[in-house]
Coordinates of C-alpha atoms in Angstrom, one line a residue:
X1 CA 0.0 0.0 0.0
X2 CA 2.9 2.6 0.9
X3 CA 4.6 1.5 -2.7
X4 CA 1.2 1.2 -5.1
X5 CA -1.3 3.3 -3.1
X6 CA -5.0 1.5 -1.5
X7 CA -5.9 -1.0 -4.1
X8 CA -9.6 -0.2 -5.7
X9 CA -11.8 -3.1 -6.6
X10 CA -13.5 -2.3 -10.3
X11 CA -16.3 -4.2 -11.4
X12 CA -16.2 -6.6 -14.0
X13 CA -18.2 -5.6 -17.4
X14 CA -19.7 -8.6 -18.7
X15 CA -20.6 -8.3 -22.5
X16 CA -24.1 -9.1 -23.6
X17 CA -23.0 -11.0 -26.5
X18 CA -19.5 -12.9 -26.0
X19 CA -17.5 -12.6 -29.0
X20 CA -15.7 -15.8 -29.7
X21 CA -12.1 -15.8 -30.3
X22 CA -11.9 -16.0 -33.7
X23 CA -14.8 -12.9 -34.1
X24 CA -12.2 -10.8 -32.4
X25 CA -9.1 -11.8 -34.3
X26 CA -11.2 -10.8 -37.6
X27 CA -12.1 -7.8 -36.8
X28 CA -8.5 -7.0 -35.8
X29 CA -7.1 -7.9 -39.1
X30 CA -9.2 -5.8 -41.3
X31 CA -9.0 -8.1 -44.4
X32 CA -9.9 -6.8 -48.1
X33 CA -12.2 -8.0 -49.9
X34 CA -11.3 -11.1 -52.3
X35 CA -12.1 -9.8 -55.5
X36 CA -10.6 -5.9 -53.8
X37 CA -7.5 -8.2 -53.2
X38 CA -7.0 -9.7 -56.5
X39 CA -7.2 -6.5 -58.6
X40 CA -4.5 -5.1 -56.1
X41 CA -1.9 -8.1 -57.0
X42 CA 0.9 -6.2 -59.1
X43 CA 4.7 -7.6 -59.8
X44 CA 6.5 -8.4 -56.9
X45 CA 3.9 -8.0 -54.8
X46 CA 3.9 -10.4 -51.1
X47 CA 0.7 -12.5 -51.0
X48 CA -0.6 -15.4 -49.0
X49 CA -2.4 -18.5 -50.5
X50 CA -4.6 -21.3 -49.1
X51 CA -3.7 -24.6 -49.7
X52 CA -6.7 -26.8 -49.3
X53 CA -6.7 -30.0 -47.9
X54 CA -3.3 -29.9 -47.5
X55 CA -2.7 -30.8 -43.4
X56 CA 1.3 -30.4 -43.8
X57 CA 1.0 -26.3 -45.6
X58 CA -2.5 -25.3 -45.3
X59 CA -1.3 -22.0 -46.7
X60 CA 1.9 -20.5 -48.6
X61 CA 3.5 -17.7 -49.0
X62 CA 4.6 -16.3 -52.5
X63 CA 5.9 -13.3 -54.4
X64 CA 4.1 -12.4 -57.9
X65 CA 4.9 -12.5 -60.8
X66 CA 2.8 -10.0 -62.6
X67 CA -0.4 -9.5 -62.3
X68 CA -3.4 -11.9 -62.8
X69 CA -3.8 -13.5 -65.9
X70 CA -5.8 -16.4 -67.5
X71 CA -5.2 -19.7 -67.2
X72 CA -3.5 -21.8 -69.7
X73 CA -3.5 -25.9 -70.7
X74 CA -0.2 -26.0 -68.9
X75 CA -1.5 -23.9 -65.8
X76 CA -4.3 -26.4 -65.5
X77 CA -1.6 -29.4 -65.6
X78 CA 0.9 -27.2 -63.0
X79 CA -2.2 -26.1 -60.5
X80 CA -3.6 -29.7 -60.3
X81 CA -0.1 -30.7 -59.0
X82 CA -1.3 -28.6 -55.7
X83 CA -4.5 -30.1 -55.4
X84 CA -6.2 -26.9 -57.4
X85 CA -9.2 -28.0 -60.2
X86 CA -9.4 -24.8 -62.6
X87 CA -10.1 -25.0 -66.4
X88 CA -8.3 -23.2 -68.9
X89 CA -9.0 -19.1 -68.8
X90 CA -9.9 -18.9 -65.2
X91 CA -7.5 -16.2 -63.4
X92 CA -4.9 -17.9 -61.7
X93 CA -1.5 -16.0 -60.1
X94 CA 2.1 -17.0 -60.7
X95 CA 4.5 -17.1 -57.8
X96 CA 7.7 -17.6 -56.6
X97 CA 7.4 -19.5 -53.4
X98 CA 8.7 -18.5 -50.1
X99 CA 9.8 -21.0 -47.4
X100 CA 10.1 -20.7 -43.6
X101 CA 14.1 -20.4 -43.0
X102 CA 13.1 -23.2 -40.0
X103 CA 10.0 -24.4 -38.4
X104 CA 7.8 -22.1 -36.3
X105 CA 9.8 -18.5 -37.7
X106 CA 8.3 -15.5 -39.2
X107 CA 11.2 -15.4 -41.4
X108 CA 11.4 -17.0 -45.4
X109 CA 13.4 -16.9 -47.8
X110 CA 12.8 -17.7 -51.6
X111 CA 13.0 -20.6 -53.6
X112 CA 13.4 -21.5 -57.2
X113 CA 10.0 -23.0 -57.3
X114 CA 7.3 -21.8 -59.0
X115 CA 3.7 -21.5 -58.4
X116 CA 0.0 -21.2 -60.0
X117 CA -2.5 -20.8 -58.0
X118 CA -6.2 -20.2 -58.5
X119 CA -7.0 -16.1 -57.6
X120 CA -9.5 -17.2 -55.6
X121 CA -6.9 -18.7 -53.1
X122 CA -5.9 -15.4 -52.3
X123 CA -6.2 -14.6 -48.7
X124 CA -3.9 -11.8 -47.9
X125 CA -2.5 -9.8 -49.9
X126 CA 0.0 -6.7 -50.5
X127 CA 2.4 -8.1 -47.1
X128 CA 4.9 -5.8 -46.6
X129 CA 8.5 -7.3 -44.8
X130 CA 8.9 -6.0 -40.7
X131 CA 12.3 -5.6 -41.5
X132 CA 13.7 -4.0 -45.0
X133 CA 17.4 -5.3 -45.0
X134 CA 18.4 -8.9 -45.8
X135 CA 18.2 -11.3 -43.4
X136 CA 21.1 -13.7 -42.0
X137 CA 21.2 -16.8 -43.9
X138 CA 21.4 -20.2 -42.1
X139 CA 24.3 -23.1 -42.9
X140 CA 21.6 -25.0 -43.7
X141 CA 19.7 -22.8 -46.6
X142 CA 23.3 -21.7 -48.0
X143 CA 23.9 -25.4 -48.1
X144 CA 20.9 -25.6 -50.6
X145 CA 21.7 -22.9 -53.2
X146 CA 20.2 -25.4 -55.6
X147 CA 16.8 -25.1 -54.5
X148 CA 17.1 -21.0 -52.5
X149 CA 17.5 -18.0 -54.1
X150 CA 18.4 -14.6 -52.6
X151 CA 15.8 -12.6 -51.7
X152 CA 14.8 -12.7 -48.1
X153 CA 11.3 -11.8 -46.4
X154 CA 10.1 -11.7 -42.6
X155 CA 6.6 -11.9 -42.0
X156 CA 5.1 -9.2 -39.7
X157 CA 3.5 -11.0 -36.3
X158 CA -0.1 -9.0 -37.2
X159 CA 0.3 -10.4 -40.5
X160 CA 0.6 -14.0 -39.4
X161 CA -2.4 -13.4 -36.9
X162 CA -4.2 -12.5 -39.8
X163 CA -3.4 -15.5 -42.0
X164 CA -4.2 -17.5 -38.9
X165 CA -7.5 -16.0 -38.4
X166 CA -8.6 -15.9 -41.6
X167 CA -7.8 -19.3 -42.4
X168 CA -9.9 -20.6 -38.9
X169 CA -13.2 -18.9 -40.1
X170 CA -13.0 -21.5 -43.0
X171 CA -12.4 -24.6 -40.8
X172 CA -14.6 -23.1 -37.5
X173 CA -14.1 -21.1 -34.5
X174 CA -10.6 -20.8 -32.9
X175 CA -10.4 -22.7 -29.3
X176 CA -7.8 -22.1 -27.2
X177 CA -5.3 -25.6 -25.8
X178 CA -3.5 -23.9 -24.1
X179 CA -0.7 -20.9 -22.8
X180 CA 2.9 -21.4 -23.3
X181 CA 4.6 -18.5 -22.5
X182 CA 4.0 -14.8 -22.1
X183 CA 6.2 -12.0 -22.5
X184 CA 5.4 -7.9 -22.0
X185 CA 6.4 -5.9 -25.2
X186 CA 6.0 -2.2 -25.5
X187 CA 3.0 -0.5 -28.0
X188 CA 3.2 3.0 -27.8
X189 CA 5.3 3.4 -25.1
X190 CA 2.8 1.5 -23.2
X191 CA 4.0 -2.1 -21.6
X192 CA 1.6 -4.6 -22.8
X193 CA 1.6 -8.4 -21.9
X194 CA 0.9 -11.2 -24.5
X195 CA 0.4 -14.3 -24.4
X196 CA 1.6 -17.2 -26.9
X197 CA -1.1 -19.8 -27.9
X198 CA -1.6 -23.4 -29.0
X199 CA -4.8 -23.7 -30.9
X200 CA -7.0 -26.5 -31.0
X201 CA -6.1 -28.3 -33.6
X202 CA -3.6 -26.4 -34.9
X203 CA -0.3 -28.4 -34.2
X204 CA 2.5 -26.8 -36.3
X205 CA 5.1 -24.1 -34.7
X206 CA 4.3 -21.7 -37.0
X207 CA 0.6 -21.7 -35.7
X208 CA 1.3 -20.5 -32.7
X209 CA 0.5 -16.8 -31.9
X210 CA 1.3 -13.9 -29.5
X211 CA -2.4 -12.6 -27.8
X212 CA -2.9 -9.7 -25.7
X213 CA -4.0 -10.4 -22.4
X214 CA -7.9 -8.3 -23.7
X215 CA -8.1 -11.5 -26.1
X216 CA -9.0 -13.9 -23.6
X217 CA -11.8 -12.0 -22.0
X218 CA -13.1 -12.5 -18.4
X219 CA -11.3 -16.1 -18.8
X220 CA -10.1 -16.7 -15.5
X221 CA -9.6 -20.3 -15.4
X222 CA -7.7 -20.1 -18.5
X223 CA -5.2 -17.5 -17.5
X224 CA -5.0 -18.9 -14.2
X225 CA -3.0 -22.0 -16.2

């Protein structure tokens, strides 16, 4: 009391209508649009794609190259290697693929494989890198100059909450497992603790995501883990 001052109880606000996990992650991320999205794909542009039925890479991500065009014989042939059914003249984007530098990171680094994709996989577009310079290569990737190019690309956490969130609205509603770590980072020169959770069913590294603590609502039990 002599250090913090008499401690004041406030009352918990119930809301009327509890907003499930997943509601609130959506209406953080303030998604485009699909068809917005896919006249906004230019060159070079960062995008991410959904992979359906795909377990092991439910999405990827991918640089353009151009803009969207129709759909050849051979794009047919090249998308159905994916597990995409499109017919010739349907818009389709070409990418360069990006791969994680190592399980669970934010950071990728091209490849020299190529991609077509349906437009309608589009779920985020026009990413832009959380850091501009080139990024550190690993032994590992500059053991594989074969199959990685140069160009380097680290995915902003917001955007990967995004990707996340966007992707659970197609499979259902987000459910927490469970709390494995949390850490306090500063947002406007405010301290602000986070959380980093497992999902139901979502068991790869790199599905894991930092949550403020307003995410989890009046959760007690939960944060009490």
């Amino acid at each position: 009391e002599k250090r913090f001052g008499r401690a004041v109880r406030v009352p918990i606000i119930h809301p009327k209508k509890p907003e499930s996990s997943l509601a609130r992650m959506l209406r953080s991320v303030q998604s485009k649009p699909l068809p917005e999205m896919i006249k906004a794909v230019t060159d070079g542009q960062y995008v991410c794609v959904v992979v359906k039925d795909n377990p092991h890479e439910p999405w990827m991500l991918g640089r353009a190259g151009g803009d969207v065009e129709k759909a050849t014989a051979n794009d047919v042939t090249e998308a159905a290697e994916l597990g995409f059914t499109i017919k010739a003249g349907a818009e389709v984007l070409r990418l360069i693929k990006f791969e994680p530098f190592e399980l669970g990171s934010r950071r990728y680094i091209e490849t020299k494989v190529p991609l077509v994709v349906p437009a309608t996989a589009l779920r985020r577009g026009e990413l832009k890198p959380n850091n501009v310079n080139e990024l550190r290569k690993s032994v590992r990737i500059k053991n594989q100059a074969s199959r990685y190019g140069e160009s380097t690309f680290e995915l902003k956490e917001e955007d990967l909450r995004a990707i996340v969130a966007i992707l659970g609205s197609e499979i259902g509603d987000f459910k927490v497992d469970k709390l494995l770590a949390h850490r306090v980072v500063v947002q406007r020169g405010k301290p602000v603790d986070q959380f980093q959770v497992k999902w139901q069913g979502w068991e790869r590294e790199e599905d894991l995501t930092w949550e403020p603590l307003s995410a989890f609502g009046n959760d007690e039990a939960l944060l009490a883990e």
